Amino acid sequence: MKYKEMLFFVAKCLTINHEENNLKLVSEAIISKTIDWDEVVKVSTAHYVFPALYCNLQRAELLSYLPEDLVSYMKHITDLNRERNLQIIEQAKEINETLTSNGITPIFLKGTAFLLQKMYDDAAERMVGDIDFIVSKDEYQKTIKVLREMNYSDVIEMNYHFPSFKHYQRIQREDKTAAVEIHKQMIREEYADEFNYETIIKNSLSKNNLSFLGYEDQVALTMIAYQINDSGQYLNTMSLRNAYDVFLLSRKTDTLQSIKEFNKLFDPLNSFLAVCEEIFSSSISFKKNETTEKSLAVFEKIMTDDNFRKSHSKKWNRKLFIRQRFDIISKAIFRNDYRIWLFKRLTDKTWYQEKMIQLGIKTTS
């Protein structure tokens, strides 16, 4: 299987318990024994959907057609992820209980929110990094204080931190599973006027004393996390983890309706929906226009042309690197917090040593 065929096969595996035609196609491919399972493991692992792949194949009763050692490995990884996620659920509930008792209402975001809402048939399906939640600007500093009093401390111990627009630096507690990100914003600064706490609060949901974004806003944030915050709109690639979440959310709300009020955000998010519809062969709602046609054409070339994929990635990674550095320098001219951070970074000997090692100028001792 070529890269595109492999990616599309894994994507369809994630939908087989919802899409009858995809179940037929996947079943035929598996039974015919034409699947390179080593490549499936590589792709699904790189996209953080390995446990979700196992859970869907298990529910569809297709595991008996897979190599026994592979099934054993998949089960082991999935069991570990389930155990971790159950711990994250309890950790998030503890944080929620403490914050609400202090008059603070955290609205849980992304993977943690999906676990708390029981969006997956099995808690093991979603691979989750941090516990993310957003609070109002008025509650932000108090939230940091309360978490610090709960013995949460910096993940990276240093005397300065990047002045993040979106969230406080990552904090953790030694006896807990996940690090925590306290958000004041959910998106990069240039788009924050279209998607922020004030725009989402009126549609937020509450269940069992836990708060979440409304379903339409959950669709939007799932795509924003990749397309905007991780620059997916420029790289024209796909995150199957985010796409799978969008697919599941599309069973609860109309995806195009979720983005129709956006201006700057509409095209990049609509393009993500177009790619989701393409890889899942599912009726995910989006608006066909010139932008989606161009985006799908570039995506197709990335999927089928190895040389183009490498050159396209290299070109945009270089552009984004330069853009990010220019943005930091520009902000340092006008903002004191950026000036302080930049000065401390440039005078940090440890940082210089790490960069020299990364660039191959210096080797580790």
mmCIF file of C-alpha atoms in Angstrom:
data_model
loop_
_atom_site.group_PDB
_atom_site.id
_atom_site.type_symbol
_atom_site.label_atom_id
_atom_site.label_comp_id
_atom_site.label_asym_id
_atom_site.label_seq_id
_atom_site.Cartn_x
_atom_site.Cartn_y
_atom_site.Cartn_z
ATOM 1 C CA MET A 1 0.000 0.000 0.000
ATOM 2 C CA LYS A 2 1.159 3.521 -0.799
ATOM 3 C CA TYR A 3 1.017 6.281 1.821
ATOM 4 C CA LYS A 4 -2.351 7.632 0.679
ATOM 5 C CA GLU A 5 -3.946 4.192 0.596
ATOM 6 C CA MET A 6 -2.600 3.427 4.066
ATOM 7 C CA LEU A 7 -3.821 6.707 5.570
ATOM 8 C CA PHE A 8 -7.257 6.292 3.993
ATOM 9 C CA PHE A 9 -7.454 2.670 5.156
ATOM 10 C CA VAL A 10 -6.725 3.664 8.771
ATOM 11 C CA ALA A 11 -9.238 6.511 8.506
ATOM 12 C CA LYS A 12 -11.960 4.199 7.237
ATOM 13 C CA CYS A 13 -11.203 1.728 10.034
ATOM 14 C CA LEU A 14 -12.163 4.464 12.488
ATOM 15 C CA THR A 15 -15.645 4.740 10.937
ATOM 16 C CA ILE A 16 -16.572 1.073 10.402
ATOM 17 C CA ASN A 17 -19.026 1.006 13.281
ATOM 18 C CA HIS A 18 -20.920 3.965 11.812
ATOM 19 C CA GLU A 19 -20.489 3.662 8.038
ATOM 20 C CA GLU A 20 -21.725 0.393 6.502
ATOM 21 C CA ASN A 21 -19.905 0.879 3.201
ATOM 22 C CA ASN A 22 -16.590 1.495 4.977
ATOM 23 C CA LEU A 23 -17.143 -1.650 7.049
ATOM 24 C CA LYS A 24 -17.555 -3.616 3.818
ATOM 25 C CA LEU A 25 -14.422 -2.131 2.232
ATOM 26 C CA VAL A 26 -12.267 -2.606 5.349
ATOM 27 C CA SER A 27 -13.516 -6.147 5.925
ATOM 28 C CA GLU A 28 -12.727 -7.167 2.353
ATOM 29 C CA ALA A 29 -9.235 -5.669 2.562
ATOM 30 C CA ILE A 30 -8.466 -7.391 5.885
ATOM 31 C CA ILE A 31 -9.856 -10.778 4.896
ATOM 32 C CA SER A 32 -7.912 -10.682 1.607
ATOM 33 C CA LYS A 33 -4.702 -10.399 3.694
ATOM 34 C CA THR A 34 -3.311 -7.542 1.562
ATOM 35 C CA ILE A 35 -2.705 -5.179 4.477
ATOM 36 C CA ASP A 36 0.816 -4.268 5.568
ATOM 37 C CA TRP A 37 0.165 -4.194 9.308
ATOM 38 C CA ASP A 38 3.589 -2.771 10.131
ATOM 39 C CA GLU A 39 2.683 0.313 8.108
ATOM 40 C CA VAL A 40 -0.745 0.468 9.732
ATOM 41 C CA VAL A 41 0.946 0.562 13.137
ATOM 42 C CA LYS A 42 3.299 3.342 11.980
ATOM 43 C CA VAL A 43 0.543 5.522 10.531
ATOM 44 C CA SER A 44 -1.973 5.023 13.345
ATOM 45 C CA THR A 45 0.701 5.606 15.989
ATOM 46 C CA ALA A 46 1.973 8.774 14.274
ATOM 47 C CA HIS A 47 -1.604 10.091 14.206
ATOM 48 C CA TYR A 48 -2.365 9.083 17.822
ATOM 49 C CA VAL A 49 -5.268 6.812 16.827
ATOM 50 C CA PHE A 50 -3.704 3.406 17.537
ATOM 51 C CA PRO A 51 -6.038 2.593 20.475
ATOM 52 C CA ALA A 52 -9.037 3.925 18.522
ATOM 53 C CA LEU A 53 -8.093 1.631 15.637
ATOM 54 C CA TYR A 54 -8.019 -1.383 17.962
ATOM 55 C CA CYS A 55 -11.337 -0.497 19.618
ATOM 56 C CA ASN A 56 -13.116 -0.095 16.283
ATOM 57 C CA LEU A 57 -11.740 -3.342 14.866
ATOM 58 C CA GLN A 58 -12.719 -5.103 18.080
ATOM 59 C CA ARG A 59 -16.307 -3.802 17.980
ATOM 60 C CA ALA A 60 -16.581 -4.834 14.335
ATOM 61 C CA GLU A 61 -15.339 -8.351 15.264
ATOM 62 C CA LEU A 62 -12.424 -8.182 12.812
ATOM 63 C CA LEU A 63 -9.532 -8.869 15.191
ATOM 64 C CA SER A 64 -9.570 -12.600 14.436
ATOM 65 C CA TYR A 65 -8.238 -11.823 10.948
ATOM 66 C CA LEU A 66 -5.188 -9.956 12.284
ATOM 67 C CA PRO A 67 -1.858 -11.547 13.306
ATOM 68 C CA GLU A 68 -2.090 -12.771 16.906
ATOM 69 C CA ASP A 69 1.056 -10.953 18.051
ATOM 70 C CA LEU A 70 -0.298 -7.692 16.630
ATOM 71 C CA VAL A 71 -3.627 -8.105 18.425
ATOM 72 C CA SER A 72 -1.796 -8.813 21.677
ATOM 73 C CA TYR A 73 0.319 -5.668 21.245
ATOM 74 C CA MET A 74 -2.691 -3.523 20.324
ATOM 75 C CA LYS A 75 -4.594 -4.774 23.355
ATOM 76 C CA HIS A 76 -1.637 -4.037 25.644
ATOM 77 C CA ILE A 77 -1.272 -0.438 24.420
ATOM 78 C CA THR A 78 -5.030 0.123 24.558
ATOM 79 C CA ASP A 79 -5.257 -1.225 28.118
ATOM 80 C CA LEU A 80 -2.456 1.113 29.193
ATOM 81 C CA ASN A 81 -4.192 4.065 27.563
ATOM 82 C CA ARG A 82 -7.511 3.166 29.187
ATOM 83 C CA GLU A 83 -5.870 3.061 32.605
ATOM 84 C CA ARG A 84 -4.215 6.427 31.989
ATOM 85 C CA ASN A 85 -7.437 8.010 30.744
ATOM 86 C CA LEU A 86 -9.426 6.793 33.735
ATOM 87 C CA GLN A 87 -6.817 8.447 35.945
ATOM 88 C CA ILE A 88 -7.101 11.657 33.895
ATOM 89 C CA ILE A 89 -10.887 11.619 34.322
ATOM 90 C CA GLU A 90 -10.528 11.392 38.098
ATOM 91 C CA GLN A 91 -7.843 14.090 38.109
ATOM 92 C CA ALA A 92 -10.040 16.424 36.054
ATOM 93 C CA LYS A 93 -13.011 15.816 38.354
ATOM 94 C CA GLU A 94 -10.848 16.621 41.388
ATOM 95 C CA ILE A 95 -9.686 19.877 39.774
ATOM 96 C CA ASN A 96 -13.279 20.733 38.863
ATOM 97 C CA GLU A 97 -14.529 20.077 42.388
ATOM 98 C CA THR A 98 -11.834 22.242 43.963
ATOM 99 C CA LEU A 99 -12.271 25.109 41.505
ATOM 100 C CA THR A 100 -16.074 25.141 41.696
ATOM 101 C CA SER A 101 -15.879 25.157 45.505
ATOM 102 C CA ASN A 102 -13.803 28.330 45.090
ATOM 103 C CA GLY A 103 -16.418 29.956 42.872
ATOM 104 C CA ILE A 104 -14.586 29.180 39.597
ATOM 105 C CA THR A 105 -16.227 27.429 36.627
ATOM 106 C CA PRO A 106 -13.669 25.638 34.436
ATOM 107 C CA ILE A 107 -14.866 24.732 30.938
ATOM 108 C CA PHE A 108 -13.008 21.600 29.878
ATOM 109 C CA LEU A 109 -11.560 21.455 26.375
ATOM 110 C CA LYS A 110 -10.457 18.960 23.722
ATOM 111 C CA GLY A 111 -9.552 15.388 24.729
ATOM 112 C CA THR A 112 -10.279 15.776 28.424
ATOM 113 C CA ALA A 113 -13.728 17.168 27.647
ATOM 114 C CA PHE A 114 -14.448 14.270 25.297
ATOM 115 C CA LEU A 115 -13.507 11.749 27.988
ATOM 116 C CA LEU A 116 -15.634 13.483 30.614
ATOM 117 C CA GLN A 117 -18.591 13.579 28.216
ATOM 118 C CA LYS A 118 -18.132 9.870 27.389
ATOM 119 C CA MET A 119 -18.019 10.645 23.684
ATOM 120 C CA TYR A 120 -16.207 7.366 22.997
ATOM 121 C CA ASP A 121 -17.666 3.891 23.468
ATOM 122 C CA ASP A 122 -14.449 3.017 25.280
ATOM 123 C CA ALA A 123 -12.431 5.513 27.330
ATOM 124 C CA ALA A 124 -9.290 3.924 25.856
ATOM 125 C CA GLU A 125 -9.947 5.267 22.358
ATOM 126 C CA ARG A 126 -8.629 8.817 22.793
ATOM 127 C CA MET A 127 -4.959 9.535 23.409
ATOM 128 C CA VAL A 128 -4.832 12.604 25.677
ATOM 129 C CA GLY A 129 -1.882 14.783 26.571
ATOM 130 C CA ASP A 130 -2.716 17.569 28.996
ATOM 131 C CA ILE A 131 -5.860 18.477 30.899
ATOM 132 C CA ASP A 132 -7.044 21.664 29.205
ATOM 133 C CA PHE A 133 -9.721 24.023 30.439
ATOM 134 C CA ILE A 134 -10.614 27.671 30.036
ATOM 135 C CA VAL A 135 -11.842 30.142 32.642
ATOM 136 C CA SER A 136 -12.998 33.737 32.401
ATOM 137 C CA LYS A 137 -10.400 36.496 32.502
ATOM 138 C CA ASP A 138 -11.734 37.512 35.909
ATOM 139 C CA GLU A 139 -11.110 33.988 37.249
ATOM 140 C CA TYR A 140 -7.757 33.399 35.555
ATOM 141 C CA GLN A 141 -5.326 34.566 38.256
ATOM 142 C CA LYS A 142 -7.432 33.048 41.027
ATOM 143 C CA THR A 143 -7.426 29.713 39.170
ATOM 144 C CA ILE A 144 -3.626 29.728 38.992
ATOM 145 C CA LYS A 145 -3.478 30.460 42.722
ATOM 146 C CA VAL A 146 -5.874 27.615 43.585
ATOM 147 C CA LEU A 147 -3.975 25.079 41.443
ATOM 148 C CA ARG A 148 -0.694 26.183 43.022
ATOM 149 C CA GLU A 149 -2.281 25.626 46.430
ATOM 150 C CA MET A 150 -3.185 22.111 45.230
ATOM 151 C CA ASN A 151 0.587 21.535 44.889
ATOM 152 C CA TYR A 152 0.743 21.911 41.120
ATOM 153 C CA SER A 153 4.131 23.265 40.002
ATOM 154 C CA ASP A 154 5.856 24.130 36.731
ATOM 155 C CA VAL A 155 6.570 21.234 34.373
ATOM 156 C CA ILE A 156 9.765 23.008 33.354
ATOM 157 C CA GLU A 157 11.474 24.682 36.286
ATOM 158 C CA MET A 158 12.989 27.956 35.137
ATOM 159 C CA ASN A 159 12.981 31.581 36.227
ATOM 160 C CA TYR A 160 11.219 32.799 33.077
ATOM 161 C CA HIS A 161 8.472 31.549 30.760
ATOM 162 C CA PHE A 162 7.294 32.490 27.288
ATOM 163 C CA PRO A 163 4.462 35.052 27.591
ATOM 164 C CA SER A 164 1.837 32.776 26.046
ATOM 165 C CA PHE A 165 -1.270 34.483 24.723
ATOM 166 C CA LYS A 166 -3.406 31.358 25.161
ATOM 167 C CA HIS A 167 -2.570 29.740 28.471
ATOM 168 C CA TYR A 168 -0.491 29.685 31.624
ATOM 169 C CA GLN A 169 2.676 27.591 31.530
ATOM 170 C CA ARG A 170 2.087 23.850 31.931
ATOM 171 C CA ILE A 171 1.873 22.732 35.538
ATOM 172 C CA GLN A 172 1.890 19.271 37.078
ATOM 173 C CA ARG A 173 1.680 17.380 40.343
ATOM 174 C CA GLU A 174 4.020 14.473 40.990
ATOM 175 C CA ASP A 175 1.275 12.121 42.147
ATOM 176 C CA LYS A 176 -1.024 12.895 39.193
ATOM 177 C CA THR A 177 -1.055 11.580 35.631
ATOM 178 C CA ALA A 178 -1.444 14.608 33.365
ATOM 179 C CA ALA A 179 -0.031 18.097 33.168
ATOM 180 C CA VAL A 180 -2.549 20.957 33.221
ATOM 181 C CA GLU A 181 -3.009 23.969 30.958
ATOM 182 C CA ILE A 182 -5.138 26.819 32.314
ATOM 183 C CA HIS A 183 -6.460 28.707 29.291
ATOM 184 C CA LYS A 184 -7.478 32.314 28.983
ATOM 185 C CA GLN A 185 -7.703 31.946 25.187
ATOM 186 C CA MET A 186 -8.089 28.946 22.868
ATOM 187 C CA ILE A 187 -6.607 30.235 19.640
ATOM 188 C CA ARG A 188 -3.727 32.276 18.296
ATOM 189 C CA GLU A 189 -3.963 36.004 18.879
ATOM 190 C CA GLU A 190 -4.798 37.088 15.332
ATOM 191 C CA TYR A 191 -8.008 34.994 15.370
ATOM 192 C CA ALA A 192 -9.076 35.520 18.984
ATOM 193 C CA ASP A 193 -11.703 38.134 18.102
ATOM 194 C CA GLU A 194 -13.733 35.376 16.401
ATOM 195 C CA PHE A 195 -13.359 32.567 18.957
ATOM 196 C CA ASN A 196 -12.907 33.335 22.640
ATOM 197 C CA TYR A 197 -14.458 32.902 26.075
ATOM 198 C CA GLU A 198 -17.146 35.499 25.387
ATOM 199 C CA THR A 199 -18.221 33.799 22.132
ATOM 200 C CA ILE A 200 -18.441 30.301 23.636
ATOM 201 C CA ILE A 201 -19.847 30.884 27.117
ATOM 202 C CA LYS A 202 -23.440 31.475 25.998
ATOM 203 C CA ASN A 203 -23.558 28.030 24.332
ATOM 204 C CA SER A 204 -21.621 26.069 26.956
ATOM 205 C CA LEU A 205 -23.000 22.776 28.276
ATOM 206 C CA SER A 206 -23.180 21.484 31.824
ATOM 207 C CA LYS A 207 -23.493 17.854 32.928
ATOM 208 C CA ASN A 208 -22.893 16.339 36.356
ATOM 209 C CA ASN A 209 -21.473 19.664 37.570
ATOM 210 C CA LEU A 210 -18.909 19.638 34.726
ATOM 211 C CA SER A 211 -18.843 22.293 31.988
ATOM 212 C CA PHE A 212 -17.974 21.954 28.289
ATOM 213 C CA LEU A 213 -18.181 23.910 25.069
ATOM 214 C CA GLY A 214 -21.376 23.585 23.065
ATOM 215 C CA TYR A 215 -21.171 20.904 20.368
ATOM 216 C CA GLU A 216 -20.730 23.415 17.538
ATOM 217 C CA ASP A 217 -17.893 25.102 19.427
ATOM 218 C CA GLN A 218 -16.346 21.681 20.140
ATOM 219 C CA VAL A 219 -16.278 21.022 16.391
ATOM 220 C CA ALA A 220 -14.673 24.415 15.782
ATOM 221 C CA LEU A 221 -12.026 24.033 18.498
ATOM 222 C CA THR A 222 -11.119 20.508 17.355
ATOM 223 C CA MET A 223 -10.264 21.907 13.925
ATOM 224 C CA ILE A 224 -8.722 25.121 15.282
ATOM 225 C CA ALA A 225 -6.306 23.088 17.416
ATOM 226 C CA TYR A 226 -4.769 21.620 14.263
ATOM 227 C CA GLN A 227 -5.514 24.048 11.434
ATOM 228 C CA ILE A 228 -4.677 27.262 13.293
ATOM 229 C CA ASN A 229 -2.689 26.533 16.453
ATOM 230 C CA ASP A 230 -0.585 23.789 14.816
ATOM 231 C CA SER A 231 -0.455 25.527 11.385
ATOM 232 C CA GLY A 232 -2.195 22.675 9.547
ATOM 233 C CA GLN A 233 -3.760 25.154 7.123
ATOM 234 C CA TYR A 234 -0.309 25.850 5.662
ATOM 235 C CA LEU A 235 1.108 22.346 5.782
ATOM 236 C CA ASN A 236 -2.033 20.903 4.102
ATOM 237 C CA THR A 237 -1.692 17.676 6.048
ATOM 238 C CA MET A 238 -4.186 15.885 8.249
ATOM 239 C CA SER A 239 -4.373 14.849 11.890
ATOM 240 C CA LEU A 240 -6.466 11.680 12.111
ATOM 241 C CA ARG A 241 -6.978 12.186 15.840
ATOM 242 C CA ASN A 242 -8.615 15.576 15.244
ATOM 243 C CA ALA A 243 -10.442 14.298 12.182
ATOM 244 C CA TYR A 244 -11.858 11.325 14.117
ATOM 245 C CA ASP A 245 -13.117 13.686 16.826
ATOM 246 C CA VAL A 246 -14.790 15.815 14.144
ATOM 247 C CA PHE A 247 -16.348 12.669 12.660
ATOM 248 C CA LEU A 248 -17.819 11.660 16.042
ATOM 249 C CA LEU A 249 -19.013 15.208 16.723
ATOM 250 C CA SER A 250 -20.670 15.286 13.296
ATOM 251 C CA ARG A 251 -23.092 12.664 14.676
ATOM 252 C CA LYS A 252 -24.235 15.286 17.210
ATOM 253 C CA THR A 253 -24.286 18.531 15.215
ATOM 254 C CA ASP A 254 -23.993 19.921 11.696
ATOM 255 C CA THR A 255 -20.321 20.635 11.028
ATOM 256 C CA LEU A 256 -20.867 23.394 8.469
ATOM 257 C CA GLN A 257 -23.295 25.112 10.846
ATOM 258 C CA SER A 258 -20.478 25.109 13.419
ATOM 259 C CA ILE A 259 -18.325 27.473 11.352
ATOM 260 C CA LYS A 260 -20.817 29.531 9.339
ATOM 261 C CA GLU A 261 -20.483 32.652 11.521
ATOM 262 C CA PHE A 262 -16.697 32.864 11.131
ATOM 263 C CA ASN A 263 -14.912 35.199 8.726
ATOM 264 C CA LYS A 264 -11.131 34.704 8.970
ATOM 265 C CA LEU A 265 -11.572 31.199 10.333
ATOM 266 C CA PHE A 266 -14.120 29.980 7.815
ATOM 267 C CA ASP A 267 -11.850 28.945 4.936
ATOM 268 C CA PRO A 268 -9.199 27.016 6.929
ATOM 269 C CA LEU A 269 -11.851 25.196 8.969
ATOM 270 C CA ASN A 270 -14.060 24.516 5.962
ATOM 271 C CA SER A 271 -11.028 23.051 4.175
ATOM 272 C CA PHE A 272 -10.444 20.717 7.124
ATOM 273 C CA LEU A 273 -14.042 19.525 6.832
ATOM 274 C CA ALA A 274 -13.540 18.913 3.114
ATOM 275 C CA VAL A 275 -10.517 16.706 3.814
ATOM 276 C CA CYS A 276 -12.443 14.859 6.558
ATOM 277 C CA GLU A 277 -15.227 14.089 4.087
ATOM 278 C CA GLU A 278 -12.609 12.878 1.608
ATOM 279 C CA ILE A 279 -10.687 10.519 3.890
ATOM 280 C CA PHE A 280 -13.687 9.090 5.728
ATOM 281 C CA SER A 281 -15.985 8.845 2.679
ATOM 282 C CA SER A 282 -18.649 10.104 5.049
ATOM 283 C CA SER A 283 -21.342 12.756 4.797
ATOM 284 C CA ILE A 284 -19.533 15.484 6.739
ATOM 285 C CA SER A 285 -21.068 18.831 5.896
ATOM 286 C CA PHE A 286 -18.868 21.516 4.292
ATOM 287 C CA LYS A 287 -19.157 24.209 1.628
ATOM 288 C CA LYS A 288 -17.590 23.476 -1.731
ATOM 289 C CA ASN A 289 -15.755 26.510 -3.062
ATOM 290 C CA GLU A 290 -12.531 27.516 -4.788
ATOM 291 C CA THR A 291 -10.564 27.356 -1.526
ATOM 292 C CA THR A 292 -11.611 23.772 -0.755
ATOM 293 C CA GLU A 293 -10.813 22.715 -4.327
ATOM 294 C CA LYS A 294 -7.286 24.129 -4.037
ATOM 295 C CA SER A 295 -6.816 22.648 -0.580
ATOM 296 C CA LEU A 296 -7.946 19.185 -1.703
ATOM 297 C CA ALA A 297 -5.684 19.377 -4.772
ATOM 298 C CA VAL A 298 -2.622 20.157 -2.624
ATOM 299 C CA PHE A 299 -3.638 17.468 -0.115
ATOM 300 C CA GLU A 300 -3.927 14.928 -2.940
ATOM 301 C CA LYS A 301 -0.439 15.801 -4.212
ATOM 302 C CA ILE A 302 0.999 15.534 -0.701
ATOM 303 C CA MET A 303 -0.610 12.094 -0.340
ATOM 304 C CA THR A 304 0.651 10.753 -3.680
ATOM 305 C CA ASP A 305 3.968 12.500 -4.382
ATOM 306 C CA ASP A 306 6.710 11.760 -1.838
ATOM 307 C CA ASN A 307 9.081 14.407 -3.198
ATOM 308 C CA PHE A 308 6.409 17.094 -3.164
ATOM 309 C CA ARG A 309 5.359 16.118 0.371
ATOM 310 C CA LYS A 310 8.923 16.538 1.647
ATOM 311 C CA SER A 311 9.595 19.807 -0.209
ATOM 312 C CA HIS A 312 6.213 21.280 0.748
ATOM 313 C CA SER A 313 6.760 20.428 4.414
ATOM 314 C CA LYS A 314 10.313 21.790 4.379
ATOM 315 C CA LYS A 315 9.242 25.028 2.680
ATOM 316 C CA TRP A 316 6.393 25.759 5.084
ATOM 317 C CA ASN A 317 8.264 24.723 8.207
ATOM 318 C CA ARG A 318 10.995 27.180 7.234
ATOM 319 C CA LYS A 319 8.454 29.938 6.550
ATOM 320 C CA LEU A 320 6.632 29.309 9.819
ATOM 321 C CA PHE A 321 9.899 29.287 11.764
ATOM 322 C CA ILE A 322 10.904 32.663 10.318
ATOM 323 C CA ARG A 323 7.401 34.069 10.837
ATOM 324 C CA GLN A 324 7.373 32.986 14.474
ATOM 325 C CA ARG A 325 10.767 34.562 15.175
ATOM 326 C CA PHE A 326 9.777 37.786 13.418
ATOM 327 C CA ASP A 327 6.561 37.885 15.450
ATOM 328 C CA ILE A 328 8.479 37.542 18.723
ATOM 329 C CA ILE A 329 10.922 40.319 17.790
ATOM 330 C CA SER A 330 8.068 42.592 16.655
ATOM 331 C CA LYS A 331 6.191 42.099 19.921
ATOM 332 C CA ALA A 332 9.376 42.648 21.932
ATOM 333 C CA ILE A 333 9.604 46.149 20.459
ATOM 334 C CA PHE A 334 6.235 47.158 21.903
ATOM 335 C CA ARG A 335 5.623 44.806 24.840
ATOM 336 C CA ASN A 336 7.638 44.661 28.044
ATOM 337 C CA ASP A 337 6.783 41.009 28.836
ATOM 338 C CA TYR A 338 8.230 39.901 25.483
ATOM 339 C CA ARG A 339 11.318 42.094 25.957
ATOM 340 C CA ILE A 340 12.001 40.536 29.352
ATOM 341 C CA TRP A 341 11.509 37.008 28.004
ATOM 342 C CA LEU A 342 13.704 37.621 24.954
ATOM 343 C CA PHE A 343 16.517 39.111 27.054
ATOM 344 C CA LYS A 344 16.445 36.186 29.491
ATOM 345 C CA ARG A 345 16.337 33.680 26.632
ATOM 346 C CA LEU A 346 19.303 35.256 24.847
ATOM 347 C CA THR A 347 21.346 35.293 28.064
ATOM 348 C CA ASP A 348 20.422 31.714 29.046
ATOM 349 C CA LYS A 349 23.585 29.583 28.730
ATOM 350 C CA THR A 350 21.622 26.330 29.102
ATOM 351 C CA TRP A 351 19.402 27.269 26.162
ATOM 352 C CA TYR A 352 22.438 28.077 24.026
ATOM 353 C CA GLN A 353 23.973 24.694 24.803
ATOM 354 C CA GLU A 354 20.739 22.886 23.884
ATOM 355 C CA LYS A 355 20.519 24.766 20.569
ATOM 356 C CA MET A 356 24.147 24.012 19.724
ATOM 357 C CA ILE A 357 23.484 20.306 20.328
ATOM 358 C CA GLN A 358 20.326 20.439 18.176
ATOM 359 C CA LEU A 359 22.262 22.103 15.355
ATOM 360 C CA GLY A 360 25.075 19.559 15.626
ATOM 361 C CA ILE A 361 27.633 22.202 16.574
ATOM 362 C CA LYS A 362 28.182 20.588 19.943
ATOM 363 C CA THR A 363 27.782 16.998 21.129
ATOM 364 C CA THR A 364 26.355 15.832 24.419
ATOM 365 C CA SER A 365 28.962 15.021 27.038
#
